[in-house]
Amino acid sequence: MKLFLLASTLASATAFVAPQSGRSASVVSAGKDDLIAIAGKANPTIKFFDPLSLSDADFWGQGEEATIGFLRQAEIKHSRVAMAAFVGYCVQSNFHFPWAQTLAGAAHPSVDLSPEQQWDVVPVGAKWQIFALISALEVWDECGGGTMPHYMSGRQPGKYPPFTLFRDNVHFVLDLYDPFGFNKKMSDEKKEKRLVMEINNGRLAMLGIFSFLCADTIPGSVPALAGIAIPYDGDPMVPFEGQFSYF
């Protein structure tokens, strides 16, 4: 599960690049208006919900427009990670990859282990390969692929830059989004509908993957998953507890 989760994390990123100056009040207002409109379409009942007034904040002194771009990018990023994690959890809980995991011929972890336990037994070298790929994709996103502005400077939130510059100068590689160009002629209406679908699916996936993690680590915490949870005595939240250990 976490192999798929980590490899999929970099559809977007969270470092900070100073946006362009000289924003007009109308542009800032339009940014928040867009946020409110999307919220209404994503959940017509609750609509725009911002109890902490983050959309009115000014992160790092970059202005409201940049702040909203950062917040939207962050949600889309976490949504995609959660969707990958949820699907990966389900797959690795039920399917054993038949090919070797290492050059030495070692097999992939058994489905008798929980996804968390499967991550624990992955070789350290394999984990570092995953982190190296993530770091490279993070840098590429923050740089806009050398062709696009930063998501705090006007780039559409969630839009990962193409690998055109890398492909033309280093090595052929397919783009992460629409690698075969099937969606180039997609209408704006369809794009907007799919954006709302992605946001809603991502929010549900964030609840779903944390439900799995809680059910595995805190017996009885999620009654609906009590029959399928695999007890795990480790701590999947270790990276957030000060030591920043992924191993």
PDB file of C-alpha atoms in Angstrom, residues 38-217:
ATOM      1  CA  ILE A  38     -16.217  25.014  -6.228  1.00  0.00           C
ATOM      2  CA  ALA A  39     -17.207  24.377  -2.599  1.00  0.00           C
ATOM      3  CA  GLY A  40     -20.881  24.855  -3.469  1.00  0.00           C
ATOM      4  CA  LYS A  41     -20.663  22.369  -6.319  1.00  0.00           C
ATOM      5  CA  ALA A  42     -18.687  19.834  -4.309  1.00  0.00           C
ATOM      6  CA  ASN A  43     -21.131  19.875  -1.399  1.00  0.00           C
ATOM      7  CA  PRO A  44     -24.399  21.766  -2.035  1.00  0.00           C
ATOM      8  CA  THR A  45     -25.493  21.147   1.559  1.00  0.00           C
ATOM      9  CA  ILE A  46     -22.500  22.474   3.489  1.00  0.00           C
ATOM     10  CA  LYS A  47     -21.130  24.665   0.688  1.00  0.00           C
ATOM     11  CA  PHE A  48     -18.186  26.906   1.638  1.00  0.00           C
ATOM     12  CA  PHE A  49     -16.778  25.846   5.018  1.00  0.00           C
ATOM     13  CA  ASP A  50     -13.803  27.773   6.327  1.00  0.00           C
ATOM     14  CA  PRO A  51     -14.109  28.067  10.138  1.00  0.00           C
ATOM     15  CA  LEU A  52     -10.469  29.142  10.511  1.00  0.00           C
ATOM     16  CA  SER A  53     -10.756  31.800   7.776  1.00  0.00           C
ATOM     17  CA  LEU A  54      -7.710  30.395   6.037  1.00  0.00           C
ATOM     18  CA  SER A  55      -8.890  31.727   2.697  1.00  0.00           C
ATOM     19  CA  ASP A  56      -8.528  35.249   4.097  1.00  0.00           C
ATOM     20  CA  ALA A  57      -5.046  34.590   5.438  1.00  0.00           C
ATOM     21  CA  ASP A  58      -1.771  35.840   4.014  1.00  0.00           C
ATOM     22  CA  PHE A  59       0.721  32.956   4.116  1.00  0.00           C
ATOM     23  CA  TRP A  60       4.367  34.067   4.194  1.00  0.00           C
ATOM     24  CA  GLY A  61       3.341  37.577   3.193  1.00  0.00           C
ATOM     25  CA  GLN A  62       2.495  36.447  -0.345  1.00  0.00           C
ATOM     26  CA  GLY A  63      -1.107  37.679  -0.424  1.00  0.00           C
ATOM     27  CA  GLU A  64      -4.537  36.065  -0.481  1.00  0.00           C
ATOM     28  CA  GLU A  65      -4.313  34.859  -4.072  1.00  0.00           C
ATOM     29  CA  ALA A  66      -1.122  32.919  -3.370  1.00  0.00           C
ATOM     30  CA  THR A  67      -2.559  31.589  -0.107  1.00  0.00           C
ATOM     31  CA  ILE A  68      -5.654  30.248  -1.851  1.00  0.00           C
ATOM     32  CA  GLY A  69      -3.456  28.665  -4.511  1.00  0.00           C
ATOM     33  CA  PHE A  70      -1.428  26.969  -1.792  1.00  0.00           C
ATOM     34  CA  LEU A  71      -4.527  25.706   0.034  1.00  0.00           C
ATOM     35  CA  ARG A  72      -6.143  24.335  -3.113  1.00  0.00           C
ATOM     36  CA  GLN A  73      -2.895  22.668  -4.180  1.00  0.00           C
ATOM     37  CA  ALA A  74      -2.546  21.134  -0.714  1.00  0.00           C
ATOM     38  CA  GLU A  75      -6.042  19.654  -0.752  1.00  0.00           C
ATOM     39  CA  ILE A  76      -5.721  18.229  -4.253  1.00  0.00           C
ATOM     40  CA  LYS A  77      -2.324  16.778  -3.400  1.00  0.00           C
ATOM     41  CA  HIS A  78      -3.561  15.109  -0.236  1.00  0.00           C
ATOM     42  CA  SER A  79      -6.668  13.897  -2.053  1.00  0.00           C
ATOM     43  CA  ARG A  80      -4.582  12.161  -4.707  1.00  0.00           C
ATOM     44  CA  VAL A  81      -2.290  10.645  -2.109  1.00  0.00           C
ATOM     45  CA  ALA A  82      -5.280   9.372  -0.151  1.00  0.00           C
ATOM     46  CA  MET A  83      -6.922   7.870  -3.234  1.00  0.00           C
ATOM     47  CA  ALA A  84      -3.689   6.085  -4.126  1.00  0.00           C
ATOM     48  CA  ALA A  85      -3.309   4.913  -0.527  1.00  0.00           C
ATOM     49  CA  PHE A  86      -6.860   3.610  -0.299  1.00  0.00           C
ATOM     50  CA  VAL A  87      -6.647   1.671  -3.551  1.00  0.00           C
ATOM     51  CA  GLY A  88      -3.157   0.441  -2.667  1.00  0.00           C
ATOM     52  CA  TYR A  89      -4.325  -0.721   0.751  1.00  0.00           C
ATOM     53  CA  CYS A  90      -7.158  -2.731  -0.802  1.00  0.00           C
ATOM     54  CA  VAL A  91      -4.914  -4.252  -3.488  1.00  0.00           C
ATOM     55  CA  GLN A  92      -2.059  -5.208  -1.175  1.00  0.00           C
ATOM     56  CA  SER A  93      -4.470  -6.662   1.351  1.00  0.00           C
ATOM     57  CA  ASN A  94      -5.798  -9.110  -1.238  1.00  0.00           C
ATOM     58  CA  PHE A  95      -3.260  -9.563  -4.026  1.00  0.00           C
ATOM     59  CA  HIS A  96       0.323 -10.808  -3.865  1.00  0.00           C
ATOM     60  CA  PHE A  97       2.598  -9.555  -6.619  1.00  0.00           C
ATOM     61  CA  PRO A  98       4.062 -12.695  -8.247  1.00  0.00           C
ATOM     62  CA  TRP A  99       7.348 -11.200  -9.449  1.00  0.00           C
ATOM     63  CA  ALA A 100      10.496 -10.736  -7.379  1.00  0.00           C
ATOM     64  CA  GLN A 101      10.802  -7.593  -5.294  1.00  0.00           C
ATOM     65  CA  THR A 102      14.602  -7.432  -5.316  1.00  0.00           C
ATOM     66  CA  LEU A 103      17.423  -8.294  -7.715  1.00  0.00           C
ATOM     67  CA  ALA A 104      18.353 -11.057  -5.285  1.00  0.00           C
ATOM     68  CA  GLY A 105      15.007 -12.707  -6.011  1.00  0.00           C
ATOM     69  CA  ALA A 106      13.244 -11.997  -2.721  1.00  0.00           C
ATOM     70  CA  ALA A 107       9.462 -12.161  -3.006  1.00  0.00           C
ATOM     71  CA  HIS A 108       7.040  -9.377  -2.192  1.00  0.00           C
ATOM     72  CA  PRO A 109       5.551  -9.484   1.336  1.00  0.00           C
ATOM     73  CA  SER A 110       2.693 -11.897   1.904  1.00  0.00           C
ATOM     74  CA  VAL A 111      -0.918 -10.715   2.075  1.00  0.00           C
ATOM     75  CA  ASP A 112      -0.999 -12.401   5.493  1.00  0.00           C
ATOM     76  CA  LEU A 113       0.713  -9.211   6.653  1.00  0.00           C
ATOM     77  CA  SER A 114      -1.181  -5.958   6.932  1.00  0.00           C
ATOM     78  CA  PRO A 115      -0.159  -3.203   4.491  1.00  0.00           C
ATOM     79  CA  GLU A 116       1.612  -1.455   7.366  1.00  0.00           C
ATOM     80  CA  GLN A 117       3.568  -4.633   8.149  1.00  0.00           C
ATOM     81  CA  GLN A 118       4.360  -5.069   4.471  1.00  0.00           C
ATOM     82  CA  TRP A 119       5.995  -1.632   4.458  1.00  0.00           C
ATOM     83  CA  ASP A 120       8.022  -2.524   7.537  1.00  0.00           C
ATOM     84  CA  VAL A 121       9.627  -5.512   5.778  1.00  0.00           C
ATOM     85  CA  VAL A 122      10.442  -3.697   2.525  1.00  0.00           C
ATOM     86  CA  PRO A 123      14.266  -3.446   2.166  1.00  0.00           C
ATOM     87  CA  VAL A 124      15.742  -0.103   3.192  1.00  0.00           C
ATOM     88  CA  GLY A 125      17.349   0.283  -0.234  1.00  0.00           C
ATOM     89  CA  ALA A 126      13.936   0.024  -1.891  1.00  0.00           C
ATOM     90  CA  LYS A 127      12.531   2.672   0.432  1.00  0.00           C
ATOM     91  CA  TRP A 128      15.346   5.058  -0.439  1.00  0.00           C
ATOM     92  CA  GLN A 129      14.645   4.534  -4.143  1.00  0.00           C
ATOM     93  CA  ILE A 130      11.054   5.572  -3.536  1.00  0.00           C
ATOM     94  CA  PHE A 131      12.112   8.662  -1.604  1.00  0.00           C
ATOM     95  CA  ALA A 132      14.613   9.615  -4.319  1.00  0.00           C
ATOM     96  CA  LEU A 133      11.876   9.468  -6.959  1.00  0.00           C
ATOM     97  CA  ILE A 134       9.555  11.503  -4.752  1.00  0.00           C
ATOM     98  CA  SER A 135      12.225  14.151  -4.229  1.00  0.00           C
ATOM     99  CA  ALA A 136      12.862  14.451  -7.963  1.00  0.00           C
ATOM    100  CA  LEU A 137       9.164  14.824  -8.717  1.00  0.00           C
ATOM    101  CA  GLU A 138       8.800  17.410  -5.939  1.00  0.00           C
ATOM    102  CA  VAL A 139      11.593  19.524  -7.410  1.00  0.00           C
ATOM    103  CA  TRP A 140      10.099  19.279 -10.881  1.00  0.00           C
ATOM    104  CA  ASP A 141       6.704  20.405  -9.611  1.00  0.00           C
ATOM    105  CA  GLU A 142       8.109  23.322  -7.636  1.00  0.00           C
ATOM    106  CA  CYS A 143      10.067  24.448 -10.704  1.00  0.00           C
ATOM    107  CA  GLY A 144       7.003  24.165 -12.923  1.00  0.00           C
ATOM    108  CA  GLY A 145       8.934  21.876 -15.212  1.00  0.00           C
ATOM    109  CA  GLY A 146      10.799  24.942 -16.423  1.00  0.00           C
ATOM    110  CA  THR A 147       7.743  26.048 -18.408  1.00  0.00           C
ATOM    111  CA  MET A 148       4.921  26.794 -15.946  1.00  0.00           C
ATOM    112  CA  PRO A 149       4.466  29.297 -13.096  1.00  0.00           C
ATOM    113  CA  HIS A 150       4.301  28.158  -9.481  1.00  0.00           C
ATOM    114  CA  TYR A 151       0.883  27.209  -8.112  1.00  0.00           C
ATOM    115  CA  MET A 152       1.138  30.231  -5.795  1.00  0.00           C
ATOM    116  CA  SER A 153       1.838  32.456  -8.791  1.00  0.00           C
ATOM    117  CA  GLY A 154      -1.058  31.630 -11.071  1.00  0.00           C
ATOM    118  CA  ARG A 155      -0.684  27.994 -12.112  1.00  0.00           C
ATOM    119  CA  GLN A 156      -3.899  26.011 -11.903  1.00  0.00           C
ATOM    120  CA  PRO A 157      -3.821  24.149  -8.557  1.00  0.00           C
ATOM    121  CA  GLY A 158      -3.206  20.438  -8.985  1.00  0.00           C
ATOM    122  CA  LYS A 159      -1.829  20.771 -12.515  1.00  0.00           C
ATOM    123  CA  TYR A 160       1.449  18.885 -12.598  1.00  0.00           C
ATOM    124  CA  PRO A 161       3.905  20.250 -15.186  1.00  0.00           C
ATOM    125  CA  PRO A 162       4.765  18.139 -18.228  1.00  0.00           C
ATOM    126  CA  PHE A 163       8.206  16.591 -18.678  1.00  0.00           C
ATOM    127  CA  THR A 164       8.748  18.350 -22.004  1.00  0.00           C
ATOM    128  CA  LEU A 165      12.057  19.978 -21.038  1.00  0.00           C
ATOM    129  CA  PHE A 166      13.412  16.758 -19.547  1.00  0.00           C
ATOM    130  CA  ARG A 167      12.155  14.705 -22.482  1.00  0.00           C
ATOM    131  CA  ASP A 168      13.734  17.013 -25.057  1.00  0.00           C
ATOM    132  CA  ASN A 169      17.110  17.326 -23.336  1.00  0.00           C
ATOM    133  CA  VAL A 170      17.709  14.259 -21.182  1.00  0.00           C
ATOM    134  CA  HIS A 171      15.601  11.173 -21.732  1.00  0.00           C
ATOM    135  CA  PHE A 172      12.190  10.192 -23.019  1.00  0.00           C
ATOM    136  CA  VAL A 173       9.556   9.935 -20.296  1.00  0.00           C
ATOM    137  CA  LEU A 174       5.761  10.042 -20.353  1.00  0.00           C
ATOM    138  CA  ASP A 175       3.902  12.861 -18.600  1.00  0.00           C
ATOM    139  CA  LEU A 176       2.124  11.995 -15.355  1.00  0.00           C
ATOM    140  CA  TYR A 177      -1.195  13.418 -16.526  1.00  0.00           C
ATOM    141  CA  ASP A 178      -2.732  12.308 -19.817  1.00  0.00           C
ATOM    142  CA  PRO A 179       0.503  10.787 -21.183  1.00  0.00           C
ATOM    143  CA  PHE A 180      -1.159   9.803 -24.473  1.00  0.00           C
ATOM    144  CA  GLY A 181      -3.082  13.035 -25.033  1.00  0.00           C
ATOM    145  CA  PHE A 182      -6.550  11.533 -24.800  1.00  0.00           C
ATOM    146  CA  ASN A 183      -7.962  14.521 -22.897  1.00  0.00           C
ATOM    147  CA  LYS A 184      -6.601  17.385 -24.983  1.00  0.00           C
ATOM    148  CA  LYS A 185     -10.005  18.121 -26.490  1.00  0.00           C
ATOM    149  CA  MET A 186     -11.959  17.777 -23.248  1.00  0.00           C
ATOM    150  CA  SER A 187     -14.534  20.538 -22.851  1.00  0.00           C
ATOM    151  CA  ASP A 188     -14.270  23.071 -20.027  1.00  0.00           C
ATOM    152  CA  GLU A 189     -17.586  21.830 -18.657  1.00  0.00           C
ATOM    153  CA  LYS A 190     -16.307  18.283 -18.431  1.00  0.00           C
ATOM    154  CA  LYS A 191     -13.041  19.436 -16.852  1.00  0.00           C
ATOM    155  CA  GLU A 192     -14.979  21.326 -14.171  1.00  0.00           C
ATOM    156  CA  LYS A 193     -17.176  18.308 -13.484  1.00  0.00           C
ATOM    157  CA  ARG A 194     -14.162  16.048 -13.136  1.00  0.00           C
ATOM    158  CA  LEU A 195     -12.477  18.531 -10.792  1.00  0.00           C
ATOM    159  CA  VAL A 196     -15.466  18.395  -8.446  1.00  0.00           C
ATOM    160  CA  MET A 197     -15.489  14.601  -8.681  1.00  0.00           C
ATOM    161  CA  GLU A 198     -11.791  14.450  -7.830  1.00  0.00           C
ATOM    162  CA  ILE A 199     -12.220  16.710  -4.812  1.00  0.00           C
ATOM    163  CA  ASN A 200     -15.135  14.667  -3.444  1.00  0.00           C
ATOM    164  CA  ASN A 201     -13.454  11.322  -4.108  1.00  0.00           C
ATOM    165  CA  GLY A 202     -10.278  12.601  -2.493  1.00  0.00           C
ATOM    166  CA  ARG A 203     -12.052  13.787   0.637  1.00  0.00           C
ATOM    167  CA  LEU A 204     -13.780  10.438   0.962  1.00  0.00           C
ATOM    168  CA  ALA A 205     -10.477   8.618   0.397  1.00  0.00           C
ATOM    169  CA  MET A 206      -8.806  10.641   3.167  1.00  0.00           C
ATOM    170  CA  LEU A 207     -11.493   9.445   5.571  1.00  0.00           C
ATOM    171  CA  GLY A 208     -11.225   5.922   4.175  1.00  0.00           C
ATOM    172  CA  ILE A 209      -7.468   5.427   4.504  1.00  0.00           C
ATOM    173  CA  PHE A 210      -7.401   6.865   8.015  1.00  0.00           C
ATOM    174  CA  SER A 211     -10.280   4.570   8.933  1.00  0.00           C
ATOM    175  CA  PHE A 212      -8.135   1.616   7.852  1.00  0.00           C
ATOM    176  CA  LEU A 213      -5.118   2.873   9.799  1.00  0.00           C
ATOM    177  CA  CYS A 214      -7.184   3.502  12.923  1.00  0.00           C
ATOM    178  CA  ALA A 215      -8.912   0.124  12.686  1.00  0.00           C
ATOM    179  CA  ASP A 216      -5.548  -1.652  12.439  1.00  0.00           C
ATOM    180  CA  THR A 217      -3.838   0.232  15.256  1.00  0.00           C
TER     181      THR A 217
END
